Amino acid sequence: MDWLRSMRRRSADAELRRKQKAVERLRARAASAPARHRPKLSAALNDLALVLTAQGRSSEALPIAHEALAIERELAQAKPARHLPDLATLLYNLGITLMHLERPSEALAAHQEGLAIWRELPETATARHRSELSDSLNALANTLRKLDRSVEALTHREEAVAIRRELARSDPALYRATLANGLYDLGITYAELGRPADALPVEREAEAIWRDLFESGVDHSIPGLAVTCATLGARFTELGRAAEGLPFAQDAVEIYRGMFQANPAYGPHLADSLSVLGDALEGLGRHEEARTARDEASRYPQNL
């Protein structure tokens, strides 16, 4: 797999160079014709910050994200109808970068400001803006959860799911996966608040969506199906229903085993699913099988 990692690294480096050159080119043009090129410069800076964050270089991305945001604020003051949606998007991206840097209090301010913009825009009646609103709600909930404010996070999770459910009804192909992600996040928040019985039905709904997408040949559904199966295996076992949880735990192990063979970075996920399987087997009195699963789990990294 070394050749594959090397190829991916070269591809990522090439993408980064393209984004950097675009910023350099637009910075020069914006200096001579700001009215025409500053919006493009803001977008290019945002793209560069996103690439750096995706490559695990969030500390380098942060000043670039701030520069893009400063430009977009000026543009939004001059032409709010045109630039406020872009400002809200940049605030969302800034919040994500700050979360990567373990700075949730600053991320919270960015997400709150962005959410306020989406709520005030009249265009939120359109599907695109409704989708952006749901993403903003979910990002704010993630930040509140990080700050141990899960009760507040729950309200935002529920609103995000309601919007995504509405969007998925009107355009299933585009929004069902987003709904499944929101349902999964909602279930986790219920569980964190000591409400596993409320978590179970939304997690089962998420699993049903992911499984249907998987059986329809949608490749990007595989990680979602795997993590939801593992969660359901653990959830049923926690509720004293290990027999119902066992098939989900077995599915999670099977999926993660395949993912690990393709990419060893999934070792911690495989280990976690094997531990869930061990717990379900233990709950059914199948102690030897449980020990075998846990022994295998111990052979993989545990740093999820």
mmCIF file with all atom_site columns, N, CA, C and O in Angstrom, residues 173-212:
data_model
loop_
_atom_site.group_PDB
_atom_site.id
_atom_site.type_symbol
_atom_site.label_atom_id
_atom_site.label_alt_id
_atom_site.label_comp_id
_atom_site.label_asym_id
_atom_site.label_entity_id
_atom_site.label_seq_id
_atom_site.pdbx_PDB_ins_code
_atom_site.Cartn_x
_atom_site.Cartn_y
_atom_site.Cartn_z
_atom_site.occupancy
_atom_site.B_iso_or_equiv
_atom_site.pdbx_formal_charge
_atom_site.auth_seq_id
_atom_site.auth_comp_id
_atom_site.auth_asym_id
_atom_site.auth_atom_id
_atom_site.pdbx_PDB_model_num
ATOM 1   N N  . ALA A 1 173 ? -32.438 11.470 -3.459 1.00 0.00 ? 173 ALA A N  1
ATOM 2   C CA . ALA A 1 173 ? -31.112 11.151 -3.971 1.00 0.00 ? 173 ALA A CA 1
ATOM 3   C C  . ALA A 1 173 ? -30.052 12.109 -3.435 1.00 0.00 ? 173 ALA A C  1
ATOM 4   O O  . ALA A 1 173 ? -28.914 11.711 -3.176 1.00 0.00 ? 173 ALA A O  1
ATOM 5   N N  . LEU A 1 174 ? -30.428 13.360 -3.251 1.00 0.00 ? 174 LEU A N  1
ATOM 6   C CA . LEU A 1 174 ? -29.466 14.369 -2.823 1.00 0.00 ? 174 LEU A CA 1
ATOM 7   C C  . LEU A 1 174 ? -29.321 14.443 -1.309 1.00 0.00 ? 174 LEU A C  1
ATOM 8   O O  . LEU A 1 174 ? -28.222 14.710 -0.798 1.00 0.00 ? 174 LEU A O  1
ATOM 9   N N  . TYR A 1 175 ? -30.402 14.179 -0.562 1.00 0.00 ? 175 TYR A N  1
ATOM 10  C CA . TYR A 1 175 ? -30.387 14.514 0.862  1.00 0.00 ? 175 TYR A CA 1
ATOM 11  C C  . TYR A 1 175 ? -30.546 13.338 1.836  1.00 0.00 ? 175 TYR A C  1
ATOM 12  O O  . TYR A 1 175 ? -30.463 13.541 3.040  1.00 0.00 ? 175 TYR A O  1
ATOM 13  N N  . ARG A 1 176 ? -30.763 12.100 1.338  1.00 0.00 ? 176 ARG A N  1
ATOM 14  C CA . ARG A 1 176 ? -30.961 11.005 2.285  1.00 0.00 ? 176 ARG A CA 1
ATOM 15  C C  . ARG A 1 176 ? -29.712 10.726 3.122  1.00 0.00 ? 176 ARG A C  1
ATOM 16  O O  . ARG A 1 176 ? -29.804 10.442 4.315  1.00 0.00 ? 176 ARG A O  1
ATOM 17  N N  . ALA A 1 177 ? -28.541 10.789 2.510  1.00 0.00 ? 177 ALA A N  1
ATOM 18  C CA . ALA A 1 177 ? -27.313 10.547 3.266  1.00 0.00 ? 177 ALA A CA 1
ATOM 19  C C  . ALA A 1 177 ? -27.118 11.613 4.335  1.00 0.00 ? 177 ALA A C  1
ATOM 20  O O  . ALA A 1 177 ? -26.696 11.318 5.462  1.00 0.00 ? 177 ALA A O  1
ATOM 21  N N  . THR A 1 178 ? -27.431 12.860 3.997  1.00 0.00 ? 178 THR A N  1
ATOM 22  C CA . THR A 1 178 ? -27.327 13.945 4.973  1.00 0.00 ? 178 THR A CA 1
ATOM 23  C C  . THR A 1 178 ? -28.300 13.719 6.121  1.00 0.00 ? 178 THR A C  1
ATOM 24  O O  . THR A 1 178 ? -27.964 13.963 7.290  1.00 0.00 ? 178 THR A O  1
ATOM 25  N N  . LEU A 1 179 ? -29.501 13.238 5.811  1.00 0.00 ? 179 LEU A N  1
ATOM 26  C CA . LEU A 1 179 ? -30.466 12.908 6.862  1.00 0.00 ? 179 LEU A CA 1
ATOM 27  C C  . LEU A 1 179 ? -29.930 11.800 7.751  1.00 0.00 ? 179 LEU A C  1
ATOM 28  O O  . LEU A 1 179 ? -30.039 11.875 8.982  1.00 0.00 ? 179 LEU A O  1
ATOM 29  N N  . ALA A 1 180 ? -29.336 10.768 7.154  1.00 0.00 ? 180 ALA A N  1
ATOM 30  C CA . ALA A 1 180 ? -28.789 9.664  7.951  1.00 0.00 ? 180 ALA A CA 1
ATOM 31  C C  . ALA A 1 180 ? -27.707 10.159 8.906  1.00 0.00 ? 180 ALA A C  1
ATOM 32  O O  . ALA A 1 180 ? -27.661 9.752  10.078 1.00 0.00 ? 180 ALA A O  1
ATOM 33  N N  . ASN A 1 181 ? -26.836 11.042 8.422  1.00 0.00 ? 181 ASN A N  1
ATOM 34  C CA . ASN A 1 181 ? -25.805 11.620 9.303  1.00 0.00 ? 181 ASN A CA 1
ATOM 35  C C  . ASN A 1 181 ? -26.439 12.379 10.470 1.00 0.00 ? 181 ASN A C  1
ATOM 36  O O  . ASN A 1 181 ? -26.007 12.254 11.615 1.00 0.00 ? 181 ASN A O  1
ATOM 37  N N  . GLY A 1 182 ? -27.468 13.171 10.167 1.00 0.00 ? 182 GLY A N  1
ATOM 38  C CA . GLY A 1 182 ? -28.127 13.946 11.215 1.00 0.00 ? 182 GLY A CA 1
ATOM 39  C C  . GLY A 1 182 ? -28.821 13.059 12.233 1.00 0.00 ? 182 GLY A C  1
ATOM 40  O O  . GLY A 1 182 ? -28.782 13.333 13.444 1.00 0.00 ? 182 GLY A O  1
ATOM 41  N N  . LEU A 1 183 ? -29.465 11.990 11.771 1.00 0.00 ? 183 LEU A N  1
ATOM 42  C CA . LEU A 1 183 ? -30.133 11.047 12.676 1.00 0.00 ? 183 LEU A CA 1
ATOM 43  C C  . LEU A 1 183 ? -29.109 10.372 13.592 1.00 0.00 ? 183 LEU A C  1
ATOM 44  O O  . LEU A 1 183 ? -29.354 10.198 14.797 1.00 0.00 ? 183 LEU A O  1
ATOM 45  N N  . TYR A 1 184 ? -27.985 9.992  13.017 1.00 0.00 ? 184 TYR A N  1
ATOM 46  C CA . TYR A 1 184 ? -26.933 9.364  13.832 1.00 0.00 ? 184 TYR A CA 1
ATOM 47  C C  . TYR A 1 184 ? -26.450 10.318 14.919 1.00 0.00 ? 184 TYR A C  1
ATOM 48  O O  . TYR A 1 184 ? -26.341 9.947  16.092 1.00 0.00 ? 184 TYR A O  1
ATOM 49  N N  . ASP A 1 185 ? -26.169 11.557 14.538 1.00 0.00 ? 185 ASP A N  1
ATOM 50  C CA . ASP A 1 185 ? -25.712 12.546 15.511 1.00 0.00 ? 185 ASP A CA 1
ATOM 51  C C  . ASP A 1 185 ? -26.766 12.793 16.591 1.00 0.00 ? 185 ASP A C  1
ATOM 52  O O  . ASP A 1 185 ? -26.427 12.947 17.778 1.00 0.00 ? 185 ASP A O  1
ATOM 53  N N  . LEU A 1 186 ? -28.028 12.824 16.183 1.00 0.00 ? 186 LEU A N  1
ATOM 54  C CA . LEU A 1 186 ? -29.107 13.013 17.151 1.00 0.00 ? 186 LEU A CA 1
ATOM 55  C C  . LEU A 1 186 ? -29.149 11.854 18.138 1.00 0.00 ? 186 LEU A C  1
ATOM 56  O O  . LEU A 1 186 ? -29.312 12.063 19.352 1.00 0.00 ? 186 LEU A O  1
ATOM 57  N N  . GLY A 1 187 ? -28.998 10.635 17.650 1.00 0.00 ? 187 GLY A N  1
ATOM 58  C CA . GLY A 1 187 ? -28.988 9.475  18.537 1.00 0.00 ? 187 GLY A CA 1
ATOM 59  C C  . GLY A 1 187 ? -27.856 9.540  19.550 1.00 0.00 ? 187 GLY A C  1
ATOM 60  O O  . GLY A 1 187 ? -28.048 9.236  20.736 1.00 0.00 ? 187 GLY A O  1
ATOM 61  N N  . ILE A 1 188 ? -26.679 9.940  19.103 1.00 0.00 ? 188 ILE A N  1
ATOM 62  C CA . ILE A 1 188 ? -25.534 10.051 20.026 1.00 0.00 ? 188 ILE A CA 1
ATOM 63  C C  . ILE A 1 188 ? -25.821 11.079 21.118 1.00 0.00 ? 188 ILE A C  1
ATOM 64  O O  . ILE A 1 188 ? -25.510 10.868 22.293 1.00 0.00 ? 188 ILE A O  1
ATOM 65  N N  . THR A 1 189 ? -26.445 12.184 20.738 1.00 0.00 ? 189 THR A N  1
ATOM 66  C CA . THR A 1 189 ? -26.754 13.220 21.722 1.00 0.00 ? 189 THR A CA 1
ATOM 67  C C  . THR A 1 189 ? -27.796 12.734 22.730 1.00 0.00 ? 189 THR A C  1
ATOM 68  O O  . THR A 1 189 ? -27.672 12.977 23.933 1.00 0.00 ? 189 THR A O  1
ATOM 69  N N  . TYR A 1 190 ? -28.823 12.027 22.250 1.00 0.00 ? 190 TYR A N  1
ATOM 70  C CA . TYR A 1 190 ? -29.785 11.428 23.183 1.00 0.00 ? 190 TYR A CA 1
ATOM 71  C C  . TYR A 1 190 ? -29.067 10.517 24.174 1.00 0.00 ? 190 TYR A C  1
ATOM 72  O O  . TYR A 1 190 ? -29.342 10.555 25.384 1.00 0.00 ? 190 TYR A O  1
ATOM 73  N N  . ALA A 1 191 ? -28.175 9.685  23.679 1.00 0.00 ? 191 ALA A N  1
ATOM 74  C CA . ALA A 1 191 ? -27.470 8.745  24.552 1.00 0.00 ? 191 ALA A CA 1
ATOM 75  C C  . ALA A 1 191 ? -26.618 9.473  25.586 1.00 0.00 ? 191 ALA A C  1
ATOM 76  O O  . ALA A 1 191 ? -26.565 9.077  26.756 1.00 0.00 ? 191 ALA A O  1
ATOM 77  N N  . GLU A 1 192 ? -25.963 10.551 25.154 1.00 0.00 ? 192 GLU A N  1
ATOM 78  C CA . GLU A 1 192 ? -25.128 11.322 26.084 1.00 0.00 ? 192 GLU A CA 1
ATOM 79  C C  . GLU A 1 192 ? -25.960 11.953 27.197 1.00 0.00 ? 192 GLU A C  1
ATOM 80  O O  . GLU A 1 192 ? -25.452 12.213 28.290 1.00 0.00 ? 192 GLU A O  1
ATOM 81  N N  . LEU A 1 193 ? -27.225 12.203 26.910 1.00 0.00 ? 193 LEU A N  1
ATOM 82  C CA . LEU A 1 193 ? -28.121 12.788 27.904 1.00 0.00 ? 193 LEU A CA 1
ATOM 83  C C  . LEU A 1 193 ? -28.834 11.715 28.730 1.00 0.00 ? 193 LEU A C  1
ATOM 84  O O  . LEU A 1 193 ? -29.785 12.012 29.453 1.00 0.00 ? 193 LEU A O  1
ATOM 85  N N  . GLY A 1 194 ? -28.361 10.467 28.605 1.00 0.00 ? 194 GLY A N  1
ATOM 86  C CA . GLY A 1 194 ? -28.952 9.385  29.398 1.00 0.00 ? 194 GLY A CA 1
ATOM 87  C C  . GLY A 1 194 ? -30.289 8.911  28.870 1.00 0.00 ? 194 GLY A C  1
ATOM 88  O O  . GLY A 1 194 ? -31.108 8.400  29.640 1.00 0.00 ? 194 GLY A O  1
ATOM 89  N N  . ARG A 1 195 ? -30.502 9.047  27.552 1.00 0.00 ? 195 ARG A N  1
ATOM 90  C CA . ARG A 1 195 ? -31.780 8.658  26.946 1.00 0.00 ? 195 ARG A CA 1
ATOM 91  C C  . ARG A 1 195 ? -31.550 7.631  25.830 1.00 0.00 ? 195 ARG A C  1
ATOM 92  O O  . ARG A 1 195 ? -31.892 7.864  24.676 1.00 0.00 ? 195 ARG A O  1
ATOM 93  N N  . PRO A 1 196 ? -30.992 6.452  26.180 1.00 0.00 ? 196 PRO A N  1
ATOM 94  C CA . PRO A 1 196 ? -30.698 5.465  25.135 1.00 0.00 ? 196 PRO A CA 1
ATOM 95  C C  . PRO A 1 196 ? -31.946 4.939  24.437 1.00 0.00 ? 196 PRO A C  1
ATOM 96  O O  . PRO A 1 196 ? -31.885 4.580  23.246 1.00 0.00 ? 196 PRO A O  1
ATOM 97  N N  . ALA A 1 197 ? -33.071 4.896  25.133 1.00 0.00 ? 197 ALA A N  1
ATOM 98  C CA . ALA A 1 197 ? -34.306 4.424  24.492 1.00 0.00 ? 197 ALA A CA 1
ATOM 99  C C  . ALA A 1 197 ? -34.768 5.384  23.403 1.00 0.00 ? 197 ALA A C  1
ATOM 100 O O  . ALA A 1 197 ? -35.380 4.972  22.410 1.00 0.00 ? 197 ALA A O  1
ATOM 101 N N  . ASP A 1 198 ? -34.489 6.690  23.573 1.00 0.00 ? 198 ASP A N  1
ATOM 102 C CA . ASP A 1 198 ? -34.812 7.661  22.524 1.00 0.00 ? 198 ASP A CA 1
ATOM 103 C C  . ASP A 1 198 ? -33.795 7.600  21.388 1.00 0.00 ? 198 ASP A C  1
ATOM 104 O O  . ASP A 1 198 ? -34.123 7.894  20.229 1.00 0.00 ? 198 ASP A O  1
ATOM 105 N N  . ALA A 1 199 ? -32.557 7.245  21.726 1.00 0.00 ? 199 ALA A N  1
ATOM 106 C CA . ALA A 1 199 ? -31.512 7.152  20.708 1.00 0.00 ? 199 ALA A CA 1
ATOM 107 C C  . ALA A 1 199 ? -31.792 6.010  19.731 1.00 0.00 ? 199 ALA A C  1
ATOM 108 O O  . ALA A 1 199 ? -31.535 6.130  18.528 1.00 0.00 ? 199 ALA A O  1
ATOM 109 N N  . LEU A 1 200 ? -32.320 4.910  20.246 1.00 0.00 ? 200 LEU A N  1
ATOM 110 C CA . LEU A 1 200 ? -32.453 3.692  19.445 1.00 0.00 ? 200 LEU A CA 1
ATOM 111 C C  . LEU A 1 200 ? -33.267 3.880  18.162 1.00 0.00 ? 200 LEU A C  1
ATOM 112 O O  . LEU A 1 200 ? -32.795 3.498  17.079 1.00 0.00 ? 200 LEU A O  1
ATOM 113 N N  . PRO A 1 201 ? -34.463 4.450  18.197 1.00 0.00 ? 201 PRO A N  1
ATOM 114 C CA . PRO A 1 201 ? -35.243 4.534  16.948 1.00 0.00 ? 201 PRO A CA 1
ATOM 115 C C  . PRO A 1 201 ? -34.606 5.433  15.889 1.00 0.00 ? 201 PRO A C  1
ATOM 116 O O  . PRO A 1 201 ? -34.691 5.120  14.694 1.00 0.00 ? 201 PRO A O  1
ATOM 117 N N  . VAL A 1 202 ? -33.959 6.521  16.293 1.00 0.00 ? 202 VAL A N  1
ATOM 118 C CA . VAL A 1 202 ? -33.349 7.380  15.273 1.00 0.00 ? 202 VAL A CA 1
ATOM 119 C C  . VAL A 1 202 ? -32.093 6.723  14.707 1.00 0.00 ? 202 VAL A C  1
ATOM 120 O O  . VAL A 1 202 ? -31.795 6.861  13.506 1.00 0.00 ? 202 VAL A O  1
ATOM 121 N N  . GLU A 1 203 ? -31.362 5.987  15.535 1.00 0.00 ? 203 GLU A N  1
ATOM 122 C CA . GLU A 1 203 ? -30.192 5.271  15.026 1.00 0.00 ? 203 GLU A CA 1
ATOM 123 C C  . GLU A 1 203 ? -30.610 4.136  14.096 1.00 0.00 ? 203 GLU A C  1
ATOM 124 O O  . GLU A 1 203 ? -29.941 3.865  13.091 1.00 0.00 ? 203 GLU A O  1
ATOM 125 N N  . ARG A 1 204 ? -31.738 3.487  14.401 1.00 0.00 ? 204 ARG A N  1
ATOM 126 C CA . ARG A 1 204 ? -32.232 2.432  13.507 1.00 0.00 ? 204 ARG A CA 1
ATOM 127 C C  . ARG A 1 204 ? -32.688 3.035  12.166 1.00 0.00 ? 204 ARG A C  1
ATOM 128 O O  . ARG A 1 204 ? -32.489 2.435  11.109 1.00 0.00 ? 204 ARG A O  1
ATOM 129 N N  . GLU A 1 205 ? -33.277 4.205  12.228 1.00 0.00 ? 205 GLU A N  1
ATOM 130 C CA . GLU A 1 205 ? -33.675 4.867  10.984 1.00 0.00 ? 205 GLU A CA 1
ATOM 131 C C  . GLU A 1 205 ? -32.443 5.223  10.154 1.00 0.00 ? 205 GLU A C  1
ATOM 132 O O  . GLU A 1 205 ? -32.440 5.054  8.931  1.00 0.00 ? 205 GLU A O  1
ATOM 133 N N  . ALA A 1 206 ? -31.398 5.711  10.817 1.00 0.00 ? 206 ALA A N  1
ATOM 134 C CA . ALA A 1 206 ? -30.156 6.031  10.112 1.00 0.00 ? 206 ALA A CA 1
ATOM 135 C C  . ALA A 1 206 ? -29.572 4.777  9.465  1.00 0.00 ? 206 ALA A C  1
ATOM 136 O O  . ALA A 1 206 ? -29.155 4.802  8.292  1.00 0.00 ? 206 ALA A O  1
ATOM 137 N N  . GLU A 1 207 ? -29.561 3.675  10.210 1.00 0.00 ? 207 GLU A N  1
ATOM 138 C CA . GLU A 1 207 ? -29.011 2.426  9.675  1.00 0.00 ? 207 GLU A CA 1
ATOM 139 C C  . GLU A 1 207 ? -29.799 1.956  8.460  1.00 0.00 ? 207 GLU A C  1
ATOM 140 O O  . GLU A 1 207 ? -29.219 1.483  7.466  1.00 0.00 ? 207 GLU A O  1
ATOM 141 N N  . ALA A 1 208 ? -31.123 2.075  8.507  1.00 0.00 ? 208 ALA A N  1
ATOM 142 C CA . ALA A 1 208 ? -31.961 1.643  7.387  1.00 0.00 ? 208 ALA A CA 1
ATOM 143 C C  . ALA A 1 208 ? -31.649 2.450  6.130  1.00 0.00 ? 208 ALA A C  1
ATOM 144 O O  . ALA A 1 208 ? -31.605 1.909  5.014  1.00 0.00 ? 208 ALA A O  1
ATOM 145 N N  . ILE A 1 209 ? -31.415 3.751  6.302  1.00 0.00 ? 209 ILE A N  1
ATOM 146 C CA . ILE A 1 209 ? -31.071 4.596  5.147  1.00 0.00 ? 209 ILE A CA 1
ATOM 147 C C  . ILE A 1 209 ? -29.713 4.186  4.583  1.00 0.00 ? 209 ILE A C  1
ATOM 148 O O  . ILE A 1 209 ? -29.554 3.993  3.372  1.00 0.00 ? 209 ILE A O  1
ATOM 149 N N  . TRP A 1 210 ? -28.708 4.052  5.468  1.00 0.00 ? 210 TRP A N  1
ATOM 150 C CA . TRP A 1 210 ? -27.371 3.683  5.001  1.00 0.00 ? 210 TRP A CA 1
ATOM 151 C C  . TRP A 1 210 ? -27.387 2.323  4.312  1.00 0.00 ? 210 TRP A C  1
ATOM 152 O O  . TRP A 1 210 ? -26.735 2.129  3.280  1.00 0.00 ? 210 TRP A O  1
ATOM 153 N N  . ARG A 1 211 ? -28.148 1.367  4.868  1.00 0.00 ? 211 ARG A N  1
ATOM 154 C CA . ARG A 1 211 ? -28.176 0.027  4.277  1.00 0.00 ? 211 ARG A CA 1
ATOM 155 C C  . ARG A 1 211 ? -28.827 0.070  2.887  1.00 0.00 ? 211 ARG A C  1
ATOM 156 O O  . ARG A 1 211 ? -28.361 -0.593 1.962  1.00 0.00 ? 211 ARG A O  1
ATOM 157 N N  . ASP A 1 212 ? -29.892 0.848  2.774  1.00 0.00 ? 212 ASP A N  1
ATOM 158 C CA . ASP A 1 212 ? -30.553 0.967  1.477  1.00 0.00 ? 212 ASP A CA 1
ATOM 159 C C  . ASP A 1 212 ? -29.609 1.604  0.454  1.00 0.00 ? 212 ASP A C  1
ATOM 160 O O  . ASP A 1 212 ? -29.541 1.155  -0.703 1.00 0.00 ? 212 ASP A O  1
#
